[in-house]
Coordinates of C-alpha atoms and ligand atoms in Angstrom, one line a residue:
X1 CA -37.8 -15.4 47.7
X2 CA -37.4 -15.1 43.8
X3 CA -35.4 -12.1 42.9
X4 CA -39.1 -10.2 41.7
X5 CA -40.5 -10.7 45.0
X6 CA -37.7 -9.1 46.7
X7 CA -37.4 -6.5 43.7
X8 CA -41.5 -5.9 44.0
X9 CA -40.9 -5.7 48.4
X10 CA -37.9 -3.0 47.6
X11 CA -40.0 -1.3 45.3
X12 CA -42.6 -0.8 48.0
X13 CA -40.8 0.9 50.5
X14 CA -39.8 3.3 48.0
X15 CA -43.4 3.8 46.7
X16 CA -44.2 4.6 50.5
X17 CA -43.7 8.4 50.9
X18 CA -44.2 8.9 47.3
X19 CA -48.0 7.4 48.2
X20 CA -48.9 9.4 50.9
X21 CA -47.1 12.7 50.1
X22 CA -47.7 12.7 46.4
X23 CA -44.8 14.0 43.9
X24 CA -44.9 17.6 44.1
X25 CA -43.2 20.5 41.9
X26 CA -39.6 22.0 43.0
X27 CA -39.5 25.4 42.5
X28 CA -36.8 28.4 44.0
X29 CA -35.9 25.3 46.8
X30 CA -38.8 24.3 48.5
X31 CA -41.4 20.9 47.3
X32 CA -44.5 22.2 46.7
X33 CA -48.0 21.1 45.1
X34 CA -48.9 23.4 42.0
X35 CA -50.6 26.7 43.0
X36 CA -54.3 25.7 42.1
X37 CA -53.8 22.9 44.4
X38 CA -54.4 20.7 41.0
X39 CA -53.0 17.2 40.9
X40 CA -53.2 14.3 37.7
X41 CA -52.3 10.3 38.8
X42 CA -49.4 8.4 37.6
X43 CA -50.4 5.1 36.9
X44 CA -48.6 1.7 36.4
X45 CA -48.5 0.2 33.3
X46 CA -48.1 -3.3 34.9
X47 CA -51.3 -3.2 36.1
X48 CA -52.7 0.2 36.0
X49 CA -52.9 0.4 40.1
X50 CA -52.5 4.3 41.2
X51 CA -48.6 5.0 42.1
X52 CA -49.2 8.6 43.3
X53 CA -51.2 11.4 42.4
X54 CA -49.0 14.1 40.9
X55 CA -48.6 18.3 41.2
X56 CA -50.5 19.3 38.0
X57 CA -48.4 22.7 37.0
X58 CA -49.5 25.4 34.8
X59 CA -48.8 28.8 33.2
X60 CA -48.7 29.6 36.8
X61 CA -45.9 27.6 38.3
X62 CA -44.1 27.6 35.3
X63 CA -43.9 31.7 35.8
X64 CA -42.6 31.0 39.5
X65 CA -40.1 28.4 38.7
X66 CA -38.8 31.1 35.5
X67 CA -38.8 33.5 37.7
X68 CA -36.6 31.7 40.3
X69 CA -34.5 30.1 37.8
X70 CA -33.7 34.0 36.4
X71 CA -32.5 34.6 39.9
X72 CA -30.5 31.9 40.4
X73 CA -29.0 32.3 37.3
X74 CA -26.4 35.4 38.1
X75 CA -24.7 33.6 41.0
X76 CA -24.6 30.1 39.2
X77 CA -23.0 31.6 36.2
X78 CA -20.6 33.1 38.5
X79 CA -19.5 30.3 40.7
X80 CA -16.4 28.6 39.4
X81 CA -15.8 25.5 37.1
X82 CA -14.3 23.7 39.9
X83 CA -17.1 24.1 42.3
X84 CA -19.7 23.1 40.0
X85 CA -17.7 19.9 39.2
X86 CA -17.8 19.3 43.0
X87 CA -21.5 19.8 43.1
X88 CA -22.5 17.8 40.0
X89 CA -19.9 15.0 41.5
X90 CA -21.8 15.1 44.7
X91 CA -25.2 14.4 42.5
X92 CA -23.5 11.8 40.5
X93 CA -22.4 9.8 44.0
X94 CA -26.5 10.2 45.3
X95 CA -27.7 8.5 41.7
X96 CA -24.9 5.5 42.1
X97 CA -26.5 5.5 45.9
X98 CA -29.9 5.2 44.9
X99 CA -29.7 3.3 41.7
X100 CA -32.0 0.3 43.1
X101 CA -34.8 2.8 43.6
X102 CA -34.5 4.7 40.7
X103 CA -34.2 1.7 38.4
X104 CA -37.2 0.2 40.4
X105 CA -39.1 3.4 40.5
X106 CA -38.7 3.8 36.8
X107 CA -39.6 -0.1 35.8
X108 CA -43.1 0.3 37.7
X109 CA -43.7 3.7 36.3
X110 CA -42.7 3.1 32.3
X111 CA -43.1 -0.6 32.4
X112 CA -39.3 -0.9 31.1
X113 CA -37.5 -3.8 32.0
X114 CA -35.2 -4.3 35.3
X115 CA -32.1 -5.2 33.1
X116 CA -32.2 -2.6 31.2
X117 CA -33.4 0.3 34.0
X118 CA -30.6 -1.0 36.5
X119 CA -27.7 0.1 33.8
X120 CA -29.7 3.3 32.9
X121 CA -29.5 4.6 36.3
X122 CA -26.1 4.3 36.3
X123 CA -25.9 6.2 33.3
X124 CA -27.2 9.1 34.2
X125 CA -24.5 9.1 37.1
X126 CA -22.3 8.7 34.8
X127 CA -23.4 11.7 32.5
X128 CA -23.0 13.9 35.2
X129 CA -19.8 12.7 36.5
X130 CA -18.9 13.8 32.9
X131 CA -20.3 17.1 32.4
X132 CA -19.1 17.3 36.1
X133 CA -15.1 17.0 34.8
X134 CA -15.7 19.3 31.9
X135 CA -17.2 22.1 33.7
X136 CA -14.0 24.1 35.1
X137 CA -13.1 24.3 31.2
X138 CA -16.8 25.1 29.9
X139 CA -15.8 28.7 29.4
X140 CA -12.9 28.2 28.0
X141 CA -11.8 30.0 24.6
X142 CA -8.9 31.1 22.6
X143 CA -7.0 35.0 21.9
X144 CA -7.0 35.8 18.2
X145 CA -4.1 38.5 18.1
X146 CA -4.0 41.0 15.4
X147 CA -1.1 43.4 14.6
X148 CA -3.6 46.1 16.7
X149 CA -6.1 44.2 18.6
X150 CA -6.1 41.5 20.9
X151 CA -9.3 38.9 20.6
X152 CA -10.3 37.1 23.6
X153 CA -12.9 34.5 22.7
X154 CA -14.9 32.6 25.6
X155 CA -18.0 31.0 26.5
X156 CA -20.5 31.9 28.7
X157 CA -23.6 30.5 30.0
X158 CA -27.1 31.3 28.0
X159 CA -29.0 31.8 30.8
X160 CA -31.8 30.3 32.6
X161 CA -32.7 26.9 30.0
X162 CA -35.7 25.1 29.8
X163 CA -35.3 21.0 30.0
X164 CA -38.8 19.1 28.1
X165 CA -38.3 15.3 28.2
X166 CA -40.6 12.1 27.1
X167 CA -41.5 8.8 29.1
X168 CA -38.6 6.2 27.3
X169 CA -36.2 6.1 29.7
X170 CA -36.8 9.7 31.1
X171 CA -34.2 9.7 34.0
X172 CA -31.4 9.2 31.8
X173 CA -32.8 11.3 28.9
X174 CA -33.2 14.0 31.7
X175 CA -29.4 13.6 33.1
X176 CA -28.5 13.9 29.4
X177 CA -29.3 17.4 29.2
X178 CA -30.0 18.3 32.9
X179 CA -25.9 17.6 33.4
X180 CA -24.3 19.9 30.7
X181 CA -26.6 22.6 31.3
X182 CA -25.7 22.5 34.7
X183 CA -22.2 22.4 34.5
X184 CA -22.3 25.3 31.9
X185 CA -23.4 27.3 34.5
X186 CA -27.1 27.7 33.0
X187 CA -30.2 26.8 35.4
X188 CA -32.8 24.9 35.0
X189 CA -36.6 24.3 34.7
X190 CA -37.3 20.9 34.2
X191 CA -40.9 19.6 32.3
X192 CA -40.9 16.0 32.4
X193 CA -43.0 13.6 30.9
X194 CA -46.7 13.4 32.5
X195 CA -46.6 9.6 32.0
X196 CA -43.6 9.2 33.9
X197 CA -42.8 11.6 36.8
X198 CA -41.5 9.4 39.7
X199 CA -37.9 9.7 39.0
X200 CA -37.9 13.1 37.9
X201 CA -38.9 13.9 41.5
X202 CA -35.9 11.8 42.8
X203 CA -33.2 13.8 40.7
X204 CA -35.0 17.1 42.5
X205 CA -34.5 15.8 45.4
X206 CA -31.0 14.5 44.5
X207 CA -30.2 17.8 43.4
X208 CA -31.2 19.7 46.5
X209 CA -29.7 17.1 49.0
X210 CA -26.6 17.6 46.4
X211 CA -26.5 21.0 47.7
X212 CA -27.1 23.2 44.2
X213 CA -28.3 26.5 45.5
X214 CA -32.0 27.3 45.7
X215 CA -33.5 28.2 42.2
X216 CA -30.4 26.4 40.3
X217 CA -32.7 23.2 39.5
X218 CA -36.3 24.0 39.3
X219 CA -38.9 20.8 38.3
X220 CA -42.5 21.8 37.2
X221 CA -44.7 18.6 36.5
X222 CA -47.9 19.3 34.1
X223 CA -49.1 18.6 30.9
X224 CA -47.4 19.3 27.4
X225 CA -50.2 21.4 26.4
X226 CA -49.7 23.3 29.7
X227 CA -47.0 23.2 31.6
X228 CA -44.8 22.6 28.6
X229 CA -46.1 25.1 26.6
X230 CA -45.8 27.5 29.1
X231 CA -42.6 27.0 29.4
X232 CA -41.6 27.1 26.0
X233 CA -43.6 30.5 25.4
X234 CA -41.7 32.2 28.9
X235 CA -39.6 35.2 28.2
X236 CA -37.1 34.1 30.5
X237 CA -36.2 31.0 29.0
X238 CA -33.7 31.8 27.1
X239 CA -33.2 28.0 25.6
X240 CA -35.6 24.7 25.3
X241 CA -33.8 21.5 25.3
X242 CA -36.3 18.9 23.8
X243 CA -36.8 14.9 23.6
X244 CA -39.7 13.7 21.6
X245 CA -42.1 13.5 18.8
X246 CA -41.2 15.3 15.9
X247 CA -44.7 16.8 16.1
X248 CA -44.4 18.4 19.1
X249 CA -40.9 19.5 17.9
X250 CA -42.6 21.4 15.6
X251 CA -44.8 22.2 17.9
X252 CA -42.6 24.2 20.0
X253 CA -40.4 25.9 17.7
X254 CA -43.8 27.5 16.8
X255 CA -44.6 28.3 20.3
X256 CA -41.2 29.7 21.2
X257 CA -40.5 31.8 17.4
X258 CA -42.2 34.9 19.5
X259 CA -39.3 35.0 22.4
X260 CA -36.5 33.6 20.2
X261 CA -36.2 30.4 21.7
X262 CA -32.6 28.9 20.7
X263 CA -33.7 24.9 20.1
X264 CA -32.2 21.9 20.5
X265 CA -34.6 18.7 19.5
X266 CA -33.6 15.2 19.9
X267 CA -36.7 13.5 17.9
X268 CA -38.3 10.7 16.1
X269 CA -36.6 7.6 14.2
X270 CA -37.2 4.9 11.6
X271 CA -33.6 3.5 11.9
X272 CA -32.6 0.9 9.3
X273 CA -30.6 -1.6 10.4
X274 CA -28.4 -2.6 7.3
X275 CA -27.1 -6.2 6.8
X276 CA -25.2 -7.7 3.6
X277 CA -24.5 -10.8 3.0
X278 CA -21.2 -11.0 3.5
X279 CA -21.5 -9.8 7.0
X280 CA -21.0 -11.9 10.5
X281 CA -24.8 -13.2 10.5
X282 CA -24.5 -14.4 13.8
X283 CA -23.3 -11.4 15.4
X284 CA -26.0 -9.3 13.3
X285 CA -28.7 -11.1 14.3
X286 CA -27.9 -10.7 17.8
X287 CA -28.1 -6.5 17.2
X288 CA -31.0 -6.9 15.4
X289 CA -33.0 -8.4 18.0
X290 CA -31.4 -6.3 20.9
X291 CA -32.0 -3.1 19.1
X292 CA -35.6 -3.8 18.4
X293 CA -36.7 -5.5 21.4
X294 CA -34.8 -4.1 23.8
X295 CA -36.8 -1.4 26.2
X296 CA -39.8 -2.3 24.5
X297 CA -38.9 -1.1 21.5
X298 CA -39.2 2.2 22.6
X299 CA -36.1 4.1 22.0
X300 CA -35.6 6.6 19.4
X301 CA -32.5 4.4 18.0
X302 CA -34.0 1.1 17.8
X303 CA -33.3 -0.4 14.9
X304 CA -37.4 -0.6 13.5
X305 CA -36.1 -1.5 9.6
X306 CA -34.5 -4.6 9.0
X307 CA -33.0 -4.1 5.6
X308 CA -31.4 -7.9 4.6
X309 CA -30.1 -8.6 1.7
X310 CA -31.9 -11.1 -0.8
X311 CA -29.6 -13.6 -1.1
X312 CA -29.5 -14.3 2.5
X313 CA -33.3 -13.3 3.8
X314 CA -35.1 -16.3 4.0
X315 CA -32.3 -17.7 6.5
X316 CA -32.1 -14.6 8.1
X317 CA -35.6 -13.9 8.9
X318 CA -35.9 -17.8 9.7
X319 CA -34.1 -17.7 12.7
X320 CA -35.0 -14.1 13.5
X321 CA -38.3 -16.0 13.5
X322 CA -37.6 -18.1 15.9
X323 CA -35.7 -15.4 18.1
X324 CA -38.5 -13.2 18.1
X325 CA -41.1 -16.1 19.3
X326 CA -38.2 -16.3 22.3
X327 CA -37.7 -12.9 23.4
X328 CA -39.2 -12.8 27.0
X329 CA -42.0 -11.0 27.9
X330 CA -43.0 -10.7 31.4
X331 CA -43.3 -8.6 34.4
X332 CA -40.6 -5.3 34.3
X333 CA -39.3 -6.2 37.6
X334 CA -38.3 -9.4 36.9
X335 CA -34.6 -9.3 36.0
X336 CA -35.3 -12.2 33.0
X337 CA -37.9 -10.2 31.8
X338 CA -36.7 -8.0 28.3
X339 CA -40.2 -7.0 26.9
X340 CA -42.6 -5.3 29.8
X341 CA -45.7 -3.5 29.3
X342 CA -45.5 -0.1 27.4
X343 CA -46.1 3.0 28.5
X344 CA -49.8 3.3 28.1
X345 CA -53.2 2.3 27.0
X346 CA -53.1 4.7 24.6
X347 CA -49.5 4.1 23.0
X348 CA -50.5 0.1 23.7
X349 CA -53.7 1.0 21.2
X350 CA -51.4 3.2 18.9
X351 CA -48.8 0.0 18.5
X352 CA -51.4 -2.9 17.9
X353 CA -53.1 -1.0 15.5
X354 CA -50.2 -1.0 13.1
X355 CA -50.9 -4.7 13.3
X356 CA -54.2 -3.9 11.0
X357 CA -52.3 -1.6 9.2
X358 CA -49.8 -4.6 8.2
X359 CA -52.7 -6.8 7.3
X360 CA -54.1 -4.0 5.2
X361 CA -51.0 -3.2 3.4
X362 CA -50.7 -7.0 2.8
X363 CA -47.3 -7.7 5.0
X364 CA -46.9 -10.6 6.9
X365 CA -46.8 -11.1 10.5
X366 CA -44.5 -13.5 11.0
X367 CA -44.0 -13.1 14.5
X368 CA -46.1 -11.6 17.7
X369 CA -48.9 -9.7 16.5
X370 CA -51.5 -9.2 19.1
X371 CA -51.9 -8.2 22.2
X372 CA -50.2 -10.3 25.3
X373 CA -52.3 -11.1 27.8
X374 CA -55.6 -9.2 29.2
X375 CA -54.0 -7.0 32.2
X376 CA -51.3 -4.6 31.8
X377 CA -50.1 -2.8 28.2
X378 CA -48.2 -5.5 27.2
X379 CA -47.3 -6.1 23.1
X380 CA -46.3 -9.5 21.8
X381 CA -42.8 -9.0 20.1
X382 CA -43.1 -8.6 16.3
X383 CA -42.4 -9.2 13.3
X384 CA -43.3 -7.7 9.8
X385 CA -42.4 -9.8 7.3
X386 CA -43.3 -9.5 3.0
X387 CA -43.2 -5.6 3.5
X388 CA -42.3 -2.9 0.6
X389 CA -40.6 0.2 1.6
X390 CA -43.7 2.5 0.8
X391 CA -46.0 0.9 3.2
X392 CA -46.5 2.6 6.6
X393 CA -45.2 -0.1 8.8
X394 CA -42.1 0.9 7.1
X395 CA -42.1 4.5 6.7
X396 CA -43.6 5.4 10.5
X397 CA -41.9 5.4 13.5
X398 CA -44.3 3.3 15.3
X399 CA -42.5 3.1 19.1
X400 CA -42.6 -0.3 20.0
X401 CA -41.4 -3.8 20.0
X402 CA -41.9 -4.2 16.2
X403 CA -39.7 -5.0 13.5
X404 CA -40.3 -4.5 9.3
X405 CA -38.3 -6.3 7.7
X406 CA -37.0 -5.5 3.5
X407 CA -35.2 -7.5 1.3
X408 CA -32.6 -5.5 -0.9
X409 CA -31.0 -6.4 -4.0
X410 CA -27.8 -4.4 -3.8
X411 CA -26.0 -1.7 -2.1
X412 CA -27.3 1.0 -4.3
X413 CA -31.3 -0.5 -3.1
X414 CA -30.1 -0.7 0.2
X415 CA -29.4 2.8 0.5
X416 CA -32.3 3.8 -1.7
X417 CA -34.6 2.2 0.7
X418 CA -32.7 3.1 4.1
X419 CA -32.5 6.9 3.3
X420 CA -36.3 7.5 2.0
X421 CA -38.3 8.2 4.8
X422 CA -38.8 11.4 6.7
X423 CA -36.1 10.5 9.5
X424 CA -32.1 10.2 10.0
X425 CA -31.3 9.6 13.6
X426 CA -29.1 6.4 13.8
X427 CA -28.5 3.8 11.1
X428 CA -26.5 0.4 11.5
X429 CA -24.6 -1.3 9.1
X430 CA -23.0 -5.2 9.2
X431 CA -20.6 -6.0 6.4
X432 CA -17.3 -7.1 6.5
X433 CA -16.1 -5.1 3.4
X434 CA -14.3 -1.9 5.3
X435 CA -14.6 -0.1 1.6
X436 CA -18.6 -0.6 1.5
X437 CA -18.8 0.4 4.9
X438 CA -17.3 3.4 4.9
X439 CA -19.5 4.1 1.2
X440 CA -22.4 3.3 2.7
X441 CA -22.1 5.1 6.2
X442 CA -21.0 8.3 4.5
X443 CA -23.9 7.9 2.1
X444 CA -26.6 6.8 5.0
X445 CA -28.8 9.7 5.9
X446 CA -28.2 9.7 9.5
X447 CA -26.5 11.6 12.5
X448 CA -24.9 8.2 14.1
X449 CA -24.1 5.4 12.1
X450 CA -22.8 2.3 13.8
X451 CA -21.0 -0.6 11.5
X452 CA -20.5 -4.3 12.8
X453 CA -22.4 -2.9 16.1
X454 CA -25.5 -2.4 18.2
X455 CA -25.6 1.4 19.9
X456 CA -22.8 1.6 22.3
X457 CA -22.2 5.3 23.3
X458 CA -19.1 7.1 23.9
X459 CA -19.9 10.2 26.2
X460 CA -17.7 12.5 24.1
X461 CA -19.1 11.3 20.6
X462 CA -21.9 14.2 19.0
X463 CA -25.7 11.9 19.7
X464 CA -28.8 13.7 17.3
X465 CA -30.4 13.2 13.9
X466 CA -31.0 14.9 10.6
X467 CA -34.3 15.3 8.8
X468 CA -37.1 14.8 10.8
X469 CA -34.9 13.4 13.7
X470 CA -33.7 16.5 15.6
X471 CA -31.8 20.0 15.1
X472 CA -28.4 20.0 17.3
X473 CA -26.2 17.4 19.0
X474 CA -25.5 16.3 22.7
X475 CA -22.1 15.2 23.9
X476 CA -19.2 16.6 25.3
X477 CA -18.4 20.3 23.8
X478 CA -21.2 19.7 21.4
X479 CA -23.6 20.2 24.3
X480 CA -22.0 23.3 26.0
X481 CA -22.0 24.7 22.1
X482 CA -25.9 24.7 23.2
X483 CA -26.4 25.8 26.4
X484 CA -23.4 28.4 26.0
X485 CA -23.1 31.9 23.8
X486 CA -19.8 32.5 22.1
X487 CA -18.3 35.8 23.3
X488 CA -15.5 37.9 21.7
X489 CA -13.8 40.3 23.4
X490 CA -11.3 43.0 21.3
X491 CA -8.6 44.9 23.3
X492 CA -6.6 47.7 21.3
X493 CA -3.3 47.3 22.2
X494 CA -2.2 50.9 21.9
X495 CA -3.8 54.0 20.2
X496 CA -4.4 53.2 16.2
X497 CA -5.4 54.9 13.4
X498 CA -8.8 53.2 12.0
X499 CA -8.3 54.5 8.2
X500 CA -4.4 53.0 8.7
X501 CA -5.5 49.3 9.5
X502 CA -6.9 49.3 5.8
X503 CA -10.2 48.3 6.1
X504 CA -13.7 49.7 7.3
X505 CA -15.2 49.0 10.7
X506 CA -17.0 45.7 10.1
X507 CA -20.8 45.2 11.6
X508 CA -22.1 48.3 12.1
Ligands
LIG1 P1 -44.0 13.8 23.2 O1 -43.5 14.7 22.2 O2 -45.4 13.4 23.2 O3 -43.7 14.4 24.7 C1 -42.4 14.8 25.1 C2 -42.5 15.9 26.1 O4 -43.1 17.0 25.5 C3 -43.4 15.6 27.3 O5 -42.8 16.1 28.5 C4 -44.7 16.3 26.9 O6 -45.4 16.7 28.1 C5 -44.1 17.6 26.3 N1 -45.0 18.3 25.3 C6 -46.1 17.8 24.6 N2 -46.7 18.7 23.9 C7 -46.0 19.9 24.2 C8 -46.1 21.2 23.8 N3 -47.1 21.6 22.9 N4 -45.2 22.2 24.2 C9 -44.3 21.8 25.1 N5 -44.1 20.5 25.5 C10 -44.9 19.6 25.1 O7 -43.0 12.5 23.2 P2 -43.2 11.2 24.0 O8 -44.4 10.4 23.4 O9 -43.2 11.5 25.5 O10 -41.8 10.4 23.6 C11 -41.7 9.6 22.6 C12 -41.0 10.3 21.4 O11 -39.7 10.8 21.8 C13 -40.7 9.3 20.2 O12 -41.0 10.0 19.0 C14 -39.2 9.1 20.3 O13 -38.5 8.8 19.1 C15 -38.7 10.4 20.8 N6 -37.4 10.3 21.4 C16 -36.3 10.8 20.7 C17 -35.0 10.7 21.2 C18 -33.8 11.1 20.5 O14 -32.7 11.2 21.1 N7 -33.9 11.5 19.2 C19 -34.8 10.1 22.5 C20 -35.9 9.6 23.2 C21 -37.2 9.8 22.6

């Protein structure tokens, strides 16, 4: 039996229960279908066959999984560091445990490859073994002594948060934020992606085997428009965490301004990958084609610009050519497979129609191009050759396996071209002149630049954009800076004379 067969058998036991019971809402401890009895379908991208049909939430559910999230809140903020990192440990151990089905689940339900799902899984383990070790010093803080007072700074947890995430790799998008906040001591009402619920239900239930206490981890499933903007708009949310379009950023800091939502967006991108001439070509044309082509293209830090420089482009984009014609497209649960379908007919439509737009605008296709195949959303890999910075193939952040790629003259072009569009998550830049480098990095508008490297991630490191490419950073204390509120505590240390101390009461 080939290793799909046995990957597509697996799959089917785990699709079992979800069939016949459906993927329901978790809210205050107990699985239950939204309150109106309404459901939507999750379907696969593979072949658009029915997966499970799918608790449609609403203003309604939302209020009862706020509600239970509020009263959960006071004892989870209360339990210590070190039990939490027990807990969160215990959910990390249940993800390594069921990281066949998750990775399976989540290949059949976003149409991202097996290679790339089966190391995601383990990611999100991983984040919450993390946040899991740094939870007994969340709180943590400092004294500030004075000659009267003693300061006692801490943290403490915000409060009940609210966790919004999109369908590119949504379980480990959703441990990203789901783990800090935890182990902050914040709960949690989680609104994930309608396009891709099926694994979002398996961290519920992860969570609850795991043994958080009833109303610590609450998951509502339902539309943006709905469920999500309910969410955002609740009174007792005291926090959004967000992953997606920079529209519907937008979007919800307008919908949260009238409860002072705090906000934390992780957004679009239109990341340039950067590569001079004197750089290991090899190497960099190896990142290139991972960071475009890998899961599908979309990922928020894929490398969509290829910025080369002149003097080496035609060699360059020759054998990026001939890599892109070899880049394996094929069914997601096939472990050769790196390109599967994407995430949708729409988002398929949305993609190929910047094919037209290339035509238009007078690029080249050089690669790909079309759709692959007649069943299933599947995208040829491709390349934009012949493009000028202005056009939209260059300027949008289009979400797929497809690559622009721009000559440059020099270094001051380079950057010229690299930092004018609207976004500034991630930028990459191959070179083997450490002083340009460092120039160009510090002059790259960006959050995370990477030189002489594809995206590796280092837990601890801060992971966000500028521009139109978030507000905020994840990552080690940069995450508890969100989901915690500084505190200062001053204690007189004996009786004192307020005009004496020399200066006025300050912030009255
Ligand atoms: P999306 O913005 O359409 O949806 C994301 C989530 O927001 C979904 O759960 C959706 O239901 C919800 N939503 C939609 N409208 C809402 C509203 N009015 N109020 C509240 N919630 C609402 O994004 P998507 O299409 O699912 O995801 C793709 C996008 O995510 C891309 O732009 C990608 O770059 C971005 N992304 C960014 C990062 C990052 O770290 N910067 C990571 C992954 C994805």
């Amino acid at each position: 039996m080939s290793k799909l067969d046995e990957n597509l058998r697996a799959l089917d036991g785990y699709l079992e229960a979800r069939k016949s019971r459906g993927i329901t809402n978790l809210i205050a401890g107990r699985f239950e279908p939204a309150a109106d009895g309404a459901v939507f379908e999750t379907r696969s991208p593979v072949d658009d066959s029915l997966i499970a049909t799918v608790a449609k939430g609403r203003a309604r559910d939302i209020d009862a999984a706020a509600k239970a999230a509020k009263a959960a809140f006071p004892a989870w903020a209360a339990t210590s560091g070190a039990a939490r990192k027990k807990i969160l440990h215990k959910i990390a151990d249940l993800i390594t445990q069921r990281a066949e089905e998750i990775a399976l689940c989540e290949c059949w339900d976003t149409g991202q490859a097996f290679r790339y799902m089966s190391k995601a899984a383990l990611r999100g383990a991983d984040n919450f073994r993390y946040f899991a070790d740094l939870a007994p010093g969340a709180a943590d803080g400092q004294s500030l002594p004075t000659a009267s007072h003693l300061n006692v700074t801490g943290r403490v947890p915000i409060g009940p948060v609210g966790v919004i995430t999109p369908w590119n790799t949504p379980f480990m998008l959703a441990t990203w934020k789901i783990a800090p906040a935890l182990a902050a001591g914040c709960t949690v009402v989680h609104k994930p992606a309608e396009l891709s619920p099926l694994t979002a239900h398996i961290l519920a239930e992860i969570c609850t085997e795991a043994g958080l206490p009833d109303g610590v981890f609450n998951l509502v499933n339902g539309l943006g428009e709905e469920a999500g903007r309910a969410l955002t708009e609740h009174p007792d949310i005291k926090a959004i965490a967000f992953v997606g379009e920079s529209a519907t950023g937008s979007a919800i800091m307008r919908q949260g301004a009238a409860t002072l939502k705090r906000v934390h967006f992780e957004l679009g991108g239109k990341n340039p990958v950067i590569v001079f001439e004197d750089a290991d070509l090899d190497r960099a044309l190896d990142a290139a084609v991972l960071m475009i082509y890998s899961l599908n293209g979309e990922r928020c830090t894929s490398s969509s610009r290829l910025l080369v420089q002149q003097s080496i482009a035609p060699t360059f984009q020759a054998k990026l050519i001939q890599r892109t014609k070899a880049v394996r497209v094929g069914h997601p649960l096939d472990p050769q497979t790196e390109v599967g379908p994407l995430i949708s007919q729409g988002h398929m439509n949305k993609v190929t129609s910047y094919f037209d737009t290339a035509r238009a605008e007078g690029a080249t296709i050089a690669a790909g191009g079309a759709r692959s195949g007649d069943k299933g959303w599947y995208v040829e890999p491709t390349l934009f050759t012949d493009a000028r910075p202005e056009m939209a193939i260059a300027q949008e952040e289009i979400f797929g396996p497809v690559l622009t790629a721009l000559p440059f003259k020099d270094e001051a072009e380079a950057l010229q071209i690299a930092n004018d569009v609207a976004y500034g998550l991630a930028g990459y830049v191959w070179t083997n002149d450490i002083s340009r480098a460092l120039r160009v990095s510090g002059a790259l508008e960006a959050g995370m630049i990477w030189v002489n490297s594809e995206n590796v991630r280092h837990l601890p490191t801060p992971f966000g954009g500028v521009k139109a490419s978030g507000i905020g950073r994840d990552g080690g204390q940069w995450s508890f800076d969100f989901y915690m509120e500084q505190k200062n505590i001053a204690i007189a240390l004996g009786a004192h004379d307020i005009q004496k101390l020399g200066h006025l009461p300050e912030g009255n």
